[in-house]
Structures are given as structure tokens and as C-alpha cells.
């Protein structure tokens, strides 16, 4: 068994959306994707005043991939054209399969608009292979209490999808995907194995961690080398998002909210959306 080590750190690039503080580590200047992980936006942390305008993500379409939204602070209201709806608070997760096409809105609930408060969100896009891109749209909204919390050595693993130490996450993705967040106390550690042939998505939300003696600080995506295991240790209080999956190895053609395999499929997605076929 061999441990993965850091190949390169990718700093999140600042790209605010209106008054919403936004950082984006993926894609970045030196990394286009971590197949099948395509895109990550880190919104906040920030505090909204009472009487605010809330999040700017009104109705918009998607096709060809899945989105995972982590509500670290604040709350998020989801509505979509497949009839799903929920309000998820701090510690919750939303997992949406856009599949063949969905229109959704991710906005702040009325209470947040009225009262304001802290807000911090992550949204990750995960690609789907050609055979699954036209799947039926689906949505799972999980409150904090619905996500298993598993203790490690000075760390807590919140398991969203996949298996870890005999536990299984509540989300059943279309692909074999592991997804979790890990909160570390200073000096805490967590170990992950079964990573051979899989790409690891690792983003440091807060604090600083070490991997084989190398530091990985806040707001950095960690690109890892070969190996079938990974040990994460915390220098101070830290939070990371970790996922892993087998690479798809397929062409990726992205245009705004659509991710397909060919330009022709992108054109078809635009036509279908304009024709009202996304619901």
C-alpha cells in the first residue's frame, strides 16, 4: 500500500458574483478538471445584513452532470422543474442529477432575506458519462441530522456518498462516487484507502492540513499523485471536502450550464431548453 502525495496546489481564484464573495479553484489556470470532477465554486464566508437581496441564482438550466451543494453556514432554498423543493440549513447537502435537463433555482429563503446572517456554500459539478447524460433528473436534499458523522483520530467524517469504515452515506449517485466533508481538531487525522485508479477531489475549506509532511492551506485544491491511500493531518482546526471516483476518460464539451461530449450535443441542449423541453 502506498500513500498519495501532493503534486501541486491550486489556489482558488477570486471571482465575486455581485455582492456574493466567490472563489473558484476548479477549473483553474493550471488545471481544467479532475475527471469526473469539473467545477467548484466557494461562496463566502460572509455575513448578510437584514433586508438583503440574498443569493442571485434564479431559475437556470442544466444538462449532462450532477451538482453537489454543501451548505456550511446559512440556508438555501431549492426549487426545480421536476417538482422538487426544499429549504436546507447549515450542515446540509443537496445532490441534484440534472441528467437530460432540469431548470432549478437556488435562492435564499424569506427568513434569510429578512434577518440576514452568516453564509457559506460550496457547489461542485460532477460529470456523467455519455451513457448517463440523458438520465431522468433527480434531487436529494439532506439536513445535517441525516448525514452520518463518524469519529476518527481528532476528526469527524460526515459521509455523504460511498463507504468509509463500515458506514455508508445516504446518497446513492449514478456512479461509484465517494463524497464526504471532514472537520479536524488541531493535530487530528483521517485515513482513506481503496484509491488506486481513482481521482481524488480534495479542497481545503478552512485551516491547514498536511499530506506526507507537505502543507495544504485554506482555499486550495490539492492535486495528488499515484497511490492507493491518503492520510490527512490537521495543523489547526480545519475543514476539507474529499471525494473520489474513477475517471470517465471521455471528451468534455462545456457551454455555460451544459456539459456534454460533443458540440452537436451542446447545440441540441440549447435548442431543447429554448423549446421548453426541460420542464
Short mmCIF file of C-alpha atoms in Angstrom, two decimals, residues 37-247:
data_model
loop_
_atom_site.label_atom_id
_atom_site.label_comp_id
_atom_site.label_asym_id
_atom_site.label_seq_id
_atom_site.Cartn_x
_atom_site.Cartn_y
_atom_site.Cartn_z
CA UNK A 37 -14.92 16.48 -11.06
CA UNK A 38 -15.45 19.55 -13.23
CA UNK A 39 -16.08 22.71 -11.26
CA UNK A 40 -16.16 24.13 -7.74
CA UNK A 41 -17.45 27.48 -6.52
CA UNK A 42 -16.82 28.51 -2.91
CA UNK A 43 -19.26 31.25 -1.86
CA UNK A 44 -18.49 33.17 1.33
CA UNK A 45 -17.84 33.05 4.19
CA UNK A 46 -19.61 36.35 4.68
CA UNK A 47 -22.42 37.87 6.71
CA UNK A 48 -25.51 39.36 5.09
CA UNK A 49 -27.35 42.26 6.75
CA UNK A 50 -31.09 42.26 7.48
CA UNK A 51 -33.18 43.15 4.45
CA UNK A 52 -30.69 41.69 1.97
CA UNK A 53 -31.27 40.55 -1.62
CA UNK A 54 -30.00 37.03 -0.99
CA UNK A 55 -28.43 34.64 -3.45
CA UNK A 56 -28.51 35.56 -7.16
CA UNK A 57 -29.14 32.08 -8.56
CA UNK A 58 -32.64 32.35 -10.01
CA UNK A 59 -34.07 29.80 -12.48
CA UNK A 60 -31.40 28.40 -14.82
CA UNK A 61 -30.97 25.14 -16.79
CA UNK A 62 -28.51 22.25 -16.58
CA UNK A 63 -27.90 19.09 -18.60
CA UNK A 64 -25.34 16.30 -18.54
CA UNK A 65 -23.94 16.25 -14.99
CA UNK A 66 -24.68 16.30 -11.25
CA UNK A 67 -24.36 19.13 -8.75
CA UNK A 68 -23.48 18.76 -5.07
CA UNK A 69 -24.14 21.79 -2.87
CA UNK A 70 -22.72 21.98 0.66
CA UNK A 71 -24.47 24.45 2.98
CA UNK A 72 -21.76 25.22 5.53
CA UNK A 73 -23.47 28.29 7.02
CA UNK A 74 -26.84 29.90 6.44
CA UNK A 75 -29.64 28.30 4.43
CA UNK A 76 -30.58 27.55 0.84
CA UNK A 77 -33.96 27.12 -0.85
CA UNK A 78 -34.12 24.80 -3.87
CA UNK A 79 -36.93 24.59 -6.45
CA UNK A 80 -36.80 22.81 -9.81
CA UNK A 81 -38.83 21.95 -12.88
CA UNK A 82 -39.09 18.28 -11.85
CA UNK A 83 -41.18 19.30 -8.83
CA UNK A 84 -38.53 19.04 -6.12
CA UNK A 85 -38.27 21.68 -3.41
CA UNK A 86 -36.65 22.11 -0.03
CA UNK A 87 -35.00 24.52 2.38
CA UNK A 88 -31.72 23.16 3.76
CA UNK A 89 -29.88 24.74 6.68
CA UNK A 90 -26.28 24.73 7.88
CA UNK A 91 -24.60 21.33 7.66
CA UNK A 92 -26.95 20.07 4.96
CA UNK A 93 -26.26 18.92 1.42
CA UNK A 94 -28.16 18.98 -1.85
CA UNK A 95 -27.36 16.42 -4.58
CA UNK A 96 -29.06 17.08 -7.92
CA UNK A 97 -28.87 14.97 -11.07
CA UNK A 98 -29.50 17.30 -14.00
CA UNK A 99 -29.44 14.39 -16.45
CA UNK A 100 -31.38 15.08 -19.63
CA UNK A 101 -32.37 18.53 -18.43
CA UNK A 102 -33.68 20.48 -15.47
CA UNK A 103 -34.34 24.10 -14.58
CA UNK A 104 -33.69 24.98 -10.96
CA UNK A 105 -33.35 27.96 -8.65
CA UNK A 106 -31.05 28.20 -5.63
CA UNK A 107 -32.12 31.21 -3.63
CA UNK A 108 -32.27 32.44 -0.06
CA UNK A 109 -35.46 31.66 1.89
CA UNK A 110 -37.64 34.57 3.11
CA UNK A 111 -36.32 34.35 6.68
CA UNK A 112 -32.74 34.87 5.49
CA UNK A 113 -33.76 37.81 3.32
CA UNK A 114 -35.45 39.37 6.33
CA UNK A 115 -32.92 38.63 9.07
CA UNK A 116 -29.61 38.12 7.25
CA UNK A 117 -26.79 36.17 8.88
CA UNK A 118 -23.68 34.15 8.00
CA UNK A 119 -23.50 32.36 4.67
CA UNK A 120 -21.00 29.90 3.22
CA UNK A 121 -21.73 27.47 0.38
CA UNK A 122 -19.81 25.15 -1.90
CA UNK A 123 -21.09 23.85 -5.21
CA UNK A 124 -19.33 21.01 -7.01
CA UNK A 125 -20.14 19.74 -10.50
CA UNK A 126 -19.56 16.04 -11.25
CA UNK A 127 -19.61 14.85 -14.85
CA UNK A 128 -21.76 12.00 -16.11
CA UNK A 129 -20.62 9.54 -18.81
CA UNK A 130 -22.28 9.60 -22.22
CA UNK A 131 -24.47 6.64 -21.33
CA UNK A 132 -25.98 8.51 -18.35
CA UNK A 133 -26.15 12.09 -19.59
CA UNK A 134 -29.81 11.77 -20.56
CA UNK A 135 -30.87 10.18 -17.27
CA UNK A 136 -34.06 11.24 -15.52
CA UNK A 137 -33.48 14.33 -13.35
CA UNK A 138 -33.37 13.66 -9.62
CA UNK A 139 -32.79 15.54 -6.37
CA UNK A 140 -31.90 14.66 -2.78
CA UNK A 141 -31.91 17.28 -0.02
CA UNK A 142 -30.33 16.23 3.28
CA UNK A 143 -30.47 18.08 6.58
CA UNK A 144 -27.43 17.89 8.85
CA UNK A 145 -29.01 15.21 11.03
CA UNK A 146 -29.49 12.90 8.03
CA UNK A 147 -25.75 12.72 7.29
CA UNK A 148 -23.76 10.17 9.34
CA UNK A 149 -20.96 11.62 11.47
CA UNK A 150 -18.13 9.17 12.10
CA UNK A 151 -15.37 9.86 14.57
CA UNK A 152 -11.72 9.42 13.65
CA UNK A 153 -8.50 10.42 15.47
CA UNK A 154 -9.36 14.01 16.32
CA UNK A 155 -11.56 14.34 13.24
CA UNK A 156 -15.19 13.87 12.23
CA UNK A 157 -16.07 12.43 8.82
CA UNK A 158 -19.51 13.44 7.56
CA UNK A 159 -20.25 10.74 4.99
CA UNK A 160 -22.48 11.81 2.10
CA UNK A 161 -21.95 9.11 -0.54
CA UNK A 162 -19.95 5.90 -0.70
CA UNK A 163 -18.48 3.81 2.13
CA UNK A 164 -15.99 4.55 4.89
CA UNK A 165 -15.01 2.37 7.87
CA UNK A 166 -18.10 0.17 7.59
CA UNK A 167 -20.53 3.07 7.15
CA UNK A 168 -22.44 4.09 4.03
CA UNK A 169 -23.57 7.55 3.02
CA UNK A 170 -27.26 8.29 2.35
CA UNK A 171 -26.84 9.49 -1.26
CA UNK A 172 -26.75 6.84 -3.99
CA UNK A 173 -25.15 8.53 -7.02
CA UNK A 174 -25.46 7.19 -10.54
CA UNK A 175 -21.71 6.49 -10.49
CA UNK A 176 -19.46 4.92 -7.86
CA UNK A 177 -18.59 8.19 -6.11
CA UNK A 178 -17.30 8.77 -2.59
CA UNK A 179 -18.09 12.15 -1.06
CA UNK A 180 -17.57 13.49 2.46
CA UNK A 181 -16.56 16.51 4.48
CA UNK A 182 -14.03 16.17 7.29
CA UNK A 183 -13.74 18.52 10.28
CA UNK A 184 -10.41 18.32 12.13
CA UNK A 185 -9.33 19.37 15.59
CA UNK A 186 -5.71 20.60 15.78
CA UNK A 187 -3.49 17.54 15.32
CA UNK A 188 -6.40 15.36 14.15
CA UNK A 189 -6.07 12.93 11.26
CA UNK A 190 -8.12 10.74 8.93
CA UNK A 191 -7.10 7.92 6.59
CA UNK A 192 -8.67 6.93 3.27
CA UNK A 193 -7.86 3.85 1.21
CA UNK A 194 -9.03 2.00 -1.90
CA UNK A 195 -7.92 4.91 -4.09
CA UNK A 196 -5.97 3.03 -6.75
CA UNK A 197 -7.12 4.08 -10.23
CA UNK A 198 -9.39 6.78 -8.82
CA UNK A 199 -9.08 10.56 -9.00
CA UNK A 200 -9.30 12.32 -5.64
CA UNK A 201 -11.01 15.67 -5.26
CA UNK A 202 -9.62 17.41 -2.17
CA UNK A 203 -10.37 21.05 -1.29
CA UNK A 204 -9.31 22.81 1.90
CA UNK A 205 -12.27 24.91 3.03
CA UNK A 206 -10.63 26.28 6.16
CA UNK A 207 -7.48 25.81 8.22
CA UNK A 208 -4.34 24.00 7.07
CA UNK A 209 -3.73 20.29 6.61
CA UNK A 210 -0.63 18.22 5.88
CA UNK A 211 -0.17 15.32 3.48
CA UNK A 212 3.08 13.37 3.82
CA UNK A 213 4.61 16.39 5.54
CA UNK A 214 3.53 18.88 2.87
CA UNK A 215 1.24 21.77 3.82
CA UNK A 216 -2.08 22.46 2.09
CA UNK A 217 -3.69 25.73 3.26
CA UNK A 218 -7.20 27.18 3.12
CA UNK A 219 -8.76 27.92 -0.29
CA UNK A 220 -6.56 25.43 -2.16
CA UNK A 221 -7.44 22.45 -4.32
CA UNK A 222 -4.93 19.64 -3.78
CA UNK A 223 -3.76 17.69 -6.82
CA UNK A 224 -2.43 14.31 -5.74
CA UNK A 225 -0.11 11.75 -7.30
CA UNK A 226 -0.30 7.98 -7.58
CA UNK A 227 -1.09 5.71 -4.64
CA UNK A 228 -3.94 3.78 -3.09
CA UNK A 229 -4.18 5.52 0.30
CA UNK A 230 -4.24 9.03 1.72
CA UNK A 231 -3.57 10.34 5.21
CA UNK A 232 -4.77 13.84 6.11
CA UNK A 233 -3.49 15.55 9.27
CA UNK A 234 -4.51 18.97 10.59
CA UNK A 235 -2.18 21.73 11.70
CA UNK A 236 -5.09 23.63 13.28
CA UNK A 237 -8.87 23.45 13.14
CA UNK A 238 -9.62 22.60 9.53
CA UNK A 239 -12.43 21.52 7.21
CA UNK A 240 -11.95 19.73 3.89
CA UNK A 241 -14.17 18.30 1.19
CA UNK A 242 -12.96 14.97 -0.15
CA UNK A 243 -14.37 12.91 -3.00
CA UNK A 244 -13.03 10.22 -5.27
CA UNK A 245 -14.18 8.38 -8.37
CA UNK A 246 -12.84 6.52 -11.38
CA UNK A 247 -12.09 8.88 -14.29
#
